[in-house]
Amino acid sequence: MDKLPLEGGAVHTPPGKPPRQPRARQGASENPRPVSRSGPSGPDRPEADLFTYVPPERRTHLNPEEAPLLLVSNRAFTEADTTDAWLYLLVGHDEGEELMREGLRLDARAPLLLTERSGVFALLEAQSQDMADDTHETPALLLRARKSDLAPWIEADPDMSARLGVACYLLSRQTPSG
């Protein structure tokens, strides 16, 4: 079948040398490798029941007990501040009071924008430019929540991160990640 027949054993063996034998494991009896046993194998192993799968529950909001929001005063910030374990949210006064009372909403169509401490000044500046166009806007509230409480529900927002020059996140996942 092959047009090039091989002579003398393996492909890389010179014609005068005997073919190479596979190596026996050295120290196989002294230090055997651990064998992972995840359960019975073969016909005794039970199959996964495809009809008992329960998909993760979709959520529409996080209760105030799950992710408490705290009101932040502007005196708590200086330009020399370092990063911390909080994510910050800048919203209108009425919306901020509602979020503190009702909890954070998880909506992919209208996600809440969160930023780290270094992004608060950039977010305030962007909001002040938007407020210059609308004179009926109420003053904003700066709220914060622990990043660890929100981590399963946030995703990175590359567009706003690039626009503001700081890390920004969207609170939009309805099923937790990880």
mmCIF file of C-alpha atoms in Angstrom:
data_model
loop_
_atom_site.group_PDB
_atom_site.id
_atom_site.type_symbol
_atom_site.label_atom_id
_atom_site.label_comp_id
_atom_site.label_asym_id
_atom_site.label_seq_id
_atom_site.Cartn_x
_atom_site.Cartn_y
_atom_site.Cartn_z
ATOM 1 C CA MET A 1 0.000 0.000 0.000
ATOM 2 C CA ASP A 2 2.822 2.358 0.848
ATOM 3 C CA LYS A 3 5.069 3.271 -2.000
ATOM 4 C CA LEU A 4 8.055 3.689 0.372
ATOM 5 C CA PRO A 5 8.706 0.437 2.257
ATOM 6 C CA LEU A 6 10.699 0.710 5.481
ATOM 7 C CA GLU A 7 13.566 -1.637 6.209
ATOM 8 C CA GLY A 8 15.385 -2.319 9.468
ATOM 9 C CA GLY A 9 12.758 -1.381 12.071
ATOM 10 C CA ALA A 10 11.609 2.109 13.067
ATOM 11 C CA VAL A 11 11.905 5.120 10.825
ATOM 12 C CA HIS A 12 14.855 6.686 12.666
ATOM 13 C CA THR A 13 16.806 3.465 13.311
ATOM 14 C CA PRO A 14 19.911 3.093 11.190
ATOM 15 C CA PRO A 15 20.098 -0.237 9.305
ATOM 16 C CA GLY A 16 22.936 -1.678 11.484
ATOM 17 C CA LYS A 17 21.371 -0.864 14.905
ATOM 18 C CA PRO A 18 18.711 -2.911 16.679
ATOM 19 C CA PRO A 19 15.322 -1.192 17.116
ATOM 20 C CA ARG A 20 14.817 0.821 20.283
ATOM 21 C CA GLN A 21 12.925 -0.906 23.072
ATOM 22 C CA PRO A 22 10.434 1.035 25.221
ATOM 23 C CA ARG A 23 11.807 2.034 28.612
ATOM 24 C CA ALA A 24 10.639 0.255 31.689
ATOM 25 C CA ARG A 25 9.457 2.598 34.398
ATOM 26 C CA GLN A 26 12.240 3.232 36.814
ATOM 27 C CA GLY A 27 11.182 3.082 40.447
ATOM 28 C CA ALA A 28 7.669 1.984 39.580
ATOM 29 C CA SER A 29 7.462 -0.232 42.635
ATOM 30 C CA GLU A 30 9.162 2.318 44.949
ATOM 31 C CA ASN A 31 7.055 5.388 44.245
ATOM 32 C CA PRO A 32 3.894 4.588 42.310
ATOM 33 C CA ARG A 33 1.819 7.473 40.962
ATOM 34 C CA PRO A 34 -1.411 8.110 42.821
ATOM 35 C CA VAL A 35 -4.428 6.817 40.988
ATOM 36 C CA SER A 36 -7.476 9.075 41.056
ATOM 37 C CA ARG A 37 -10.609 7.239 41.915
ATOM 38 C CA SER A 38 -13.642 9.372 41.245
ATOM 39 C CA GLY A 39 -16.070 6.548 41.693
ATOM 40 C CA PRO A 40 -16.979 3.267 40.103
ATOM 41 C CA SER A 41 -16.263 2.913 36.433
ATOM 42 C CA GLY A 42 -17.817 0.738 33.805
ATOM 43 C CA PRO A 43 -21.351 -0.640 33.939
ATOM 44 C CA ASP A 44 -21.668 -0.083 37.741
ATOM 45 C CA ARG A 45 -21.203 3.667 37.384
ATOM 46 C CA PRO A 46 -24.528 5.544 37.561
ATOM 47 C CA GLU A 47 -25.333 7.887 34.697
ATOM 48 C CA ALA A 48 -26.233 11.510 35.273
ATOM 49 C CA ASP A 49 -29.946 12.099 35.164
ATOM 50 C CA LEU A 50 -30.572 14.758 32.530
ATOM 51 C CA PHE A 51 -34.117 15.389 33.704
ATOM 52 C CA THR A 52 -33.144 16.524 37.210
ATOM 53 C CA TYR A 53 -31.006 19.470 36.045
ATOM 54 C CA VAL A 54 -32.095 22.675 37.732
ATOM 55 C CA PRO A 55 -30.885 25.801 35.911
ATOM 56 C CA PRO A 56 -29.607 28.698 38.024
ATOM 57 C CA GLU A 57 -32.364 30.997 39.205
ATOM 58 C CA ARG A 58 -32.599 34.318 37.407
ATOM 59 C CA ARG A 59 -32.659 37.279 39.733
ATOM 60 C CA THR A 60 -34.159 40.710 39.177
ATOM 61 C CA HIS A 61 -32.692 42.514 42.174
ATOM 62 C CA LEU A 62 -30.383 42.219 45.171
ATOM 63 C CA ASN A 63 -31.958 42.898 48.543
ATOM 64 C CA PRO A 64 -30.495 45.633 50.761
ATOM 65 C CA GLU A 65 -29.369 42.895 53.174
ATOM 66 C CA GLU A 66 -27.380 41.109 50.423
ATOM 67 C CA ALA A 67 -25.623 44.203 49.120
ATOM 68 C CA PRO A 68 -26.099 47.133 51.499
ATOM 69 C CA LEU A 69 -25.627 50.576 50.004
ATOM 70 C CA LEU A 70 -24.000 53.343 52.005
ATOM 71 C CA LEU A 71 -24.236 57.058 51.349
ATOM 72 C CA VAL A 72 -20.819 58.646 50.760
ATOM 73 C CA SER A 73 -20.017 62.256 51.495
ATOM 74 C CA ASN A 74 -17.646 64.189 49.279
ATOM 75 C CA ARG A 75 -15.406 64.863 52.300
ATOM 76 C CA ALA A 76 -14.378 61.194 52.261
ATOM 77 C CA PHE A 77 -12.360 61.672 49.058
ATOM 78 C CA THR A 78 -9.074 63.272 48.188
ATOM 79 C CA GLU A 79 -7.103 63.052 44.992
ATOM 80 C CA ALA A 80 -4.408 60.939 46.713
ATOM 81 C CA ASP A 81 -6.815 58.135 47.668
ATOM 82 C CA THR A 82 -5.784 54.566 47.048
ATOM 83 C CA THR A 83 -7.983 51.745 45.812
ATOM 84 C CA ASP A 84 -10.312 50.075 48.259
ATOM 85 C CA ALA A 85 -12.807 47.199 48.408
ATOM 86 C CA TRP A 86 -15.829 49.277 47.387
ATOM 87 C CA LEU A 87 -17.648 50.008 44.145
ATOM 88 C CA TYR A 88 -19.283 53.418 43.747
ATOM 89 C CA LEU A 89 -22.544 54.360 42.097
ATOM 90 C CA LEU A 90 -23.621 57.874 41.167
ATOM 91 C CA VAL A 91 -27.395 58.309 40.802
ATOM 92 C CA GLY A 92 -30.077 60.949 41.181
ATOM 93 C CA HIS A 93 -31.373 61.737 44.675
ATOM 94 C CA ASP A 94 -34.768 60.020 44.272
ATOM 95 C CA GLU A 95 -33.295 56.964 42.558
ATOM 96 C CA GLY A 96 -30.601 56.687 45.226
ATOM 97 C CA GLU A 97 -33.146 56.683 48.043
ATOM 98 C CA GLU A 98 -35.192 54.040 46.216
ATOM 99 C CA LEU A 99 -32.098 51.839 45.688
ATOM 100 C CA MET A 100 -31.157 52.113 49.360
ATOM 101 C CA ARG A 101 -34.699 51.177 50.386
ATOM 102 C CA GLU A 102 -35.566 48.517 47.740
ATOM 103 C CA GLY A 103 -32.156 47.124 46.787
ATOM 104 C CA LEU A 104 -30.143 47.049 43.566
ATOM 105 C CA ARG A 105 -31.864 46.035 40.353
ATOM 106 C CA LEU A 106 -30.312 43.521 37.973
ATOM 107 C CA ASP A 107 -31.384 44.498 34.475
ATOM 108 C CA ALA A 108 -29.311 43.897 31.350
ATOM 109 C CA ARG A 109 -31.368 46.482 29.419
ATOM 110 C CA ALA A 110 -30.756 49.266 31.951
ATOM 111 C CA PRO A 111 -27.691 48.270 33.997
ATOM 112 C CA LEU A 112 -26.336 50.345 36.835
ATOM 113 C CA LEU A 113 -22.866 51.780 36.232
ATOM 114 C CA LEU A 114 -20.342 51.175 39.008
ATOM 115 C CA THR A 115 -16.768 52.348 39.290
ATOM 116 C CA GLU A 116 -13.838 51.987 41.626
ATOM 117 C CA ARG A 117 -12.689 54.779 43.934
ATOM 118 C CA SER A 118 -10.308 56.209 41.325
ATOM 119 C CA GLY A 119 -13.222 56.693 38.925
ATOM 120 C CA VAL A 120 -15.485 58.753 41.170
ATOM 121 C CA PHE A 121 -14.058 62.122 40.101
ATOM 122 C CA ALA A 122 -14.259 61.191 36.410
ATOM 123 C CA LEU A 123 -17.856 60.022 36.908
ATOM 124 C CA LEU A 124 -18.763 63.276 38.705
ATOM 125 C CA GLU A 125 -17.254 65.317 35.886
ATOM 126 C CA ALA A 126 -19.106 63.326 33.206
ATOM 127 C CA GLN A 127 -22.362 63.722 35.140
ATOM 128 C CA SER A 128 -21.831 67.476 35.599
ATOM 129 C CA GLN A 129 -21.469 67.834 31.822
ATOM 130 C CA ASP A 130 -24.726 65.913 31.341
ATOM 131 C CA MET A 131 -26.460 68.048 33.995
ATOM 132 C CA ALA A 132 -25.440 71.245 32.203
ATOM 133 C CA ASP A 133 -27.762 70.222 29.380
ATOM 134 C CA ASP A 134 -30.696 69.393 31.692
ATOM 135 C CA THR A 135 -31.523 72.068 34.275
ATOM 136 C CA HIS A 136 -34.337 70.009 35.887
ATOM 137 C CA GLU A 137 -31.990 67.325 37.191
ATOM 138 C CA THR A 138 -31.824 66.876 40.973
ATOM 139 C CA PRO A 139 -28.465 66.677 42.752
ATOM 140 C CA ALA A 140 -26.783 63.295 42.638
ATOM 141 C CA LEU A 141 -26.074 60.862 45.449
ATOM 142 C CA LEU A 142 -22.855 58.924 45.674
ATOM 143 C CA LEU A 143 -23.470 55.420 47.018
ATOM 144 C CA ARG A 144 -21.085 52.571 47.648
ATOM 145 C CA ALA A 145 -21.356 48.804 48.106
ATOM 146 C CA ARG A 146 -18.736 46.168 48.841
ATOM 147 C CA LYS A 147 -17.178 44.770 45.688
ATOM 148 C CA SER A 148 -17.233 41.259 47.156
ATOM 149 C CA ASP A 149 -21.035 41.466 47.567
ATOM 150 C CA LEU A 150 -21.499 42.480 43.927
ATOM 151 C CA ALA A 151 -18.744 40.417 42.273
ATOM 152 C CA PRO A 152 -20.996 37.582 40.971
ATOM 153 C CA TRP A 153 -23.404 40.096 39.438
ATOM 154 C CA ILE A 154 -21.051 42.548 37.692
ATOM 155 C CA GLU A 155 -19.264 42.517 34.362
ATOM 156 C CA ALA A 156 -16.590 44.819 33.013
ATOM 157 C CA ASP A 157 -17.734 47.754 30.891
ATOM 158 C CA PRO A 158 -14.931 48.362 28.372
ATOM 159 C CA ASP A 159 -16.689 51.289 26.661
ATOM 160 C CA MET A 160 -17.152 53.415 29.775
ATOM 161 C CA SER A 161 -13.766 52.310 31.131
ATOM 162 C CA ALA A 162 -12.126 53.663 27.976
ATOM 163 C CA ARG A 163 -14.217 56.842 28.033
ATOM 164 C CA LEU A 164 -13.450 57.701 31.670
ATOM 165 C CA GLY A 165 -9.985 56.163 31.840
ATOM 166 C CA VAL A 166 -10.823 54.054 34.925
ATOM 167 C CA ALA A 167 -12.268 50.609 35.586
ATOM 168 C CA CYS A 168 -16.069 50.623 35.266
ATOM 169 C CA TYR A 169 -18.559 47.796 35.732
ATOM 170 C CA LEU A 170 -22.167 47.069 34.870
ATOM 171 C CA LEU A 171 -24.497 45.516 37.416
ATOM 172 C CA SER A 172 -26.448 43.456 34.918
ATOM 173 C CA ARG A 173 -25.993 39.695 35.380
ATOM 174 C CA GLN A 174 -29.138 37.919 36.410
ATOM 175 C CA THR A 175 -27.393 34.636 37.190
ATOM 176 C CA PRO A 176 -24.250 34.658 39.319
ATOM 177 C CA SER A 177 -20.907 34.003 37.672
ATOM 178 C CA GLY A 178 -18.430 31.502 38.962
#
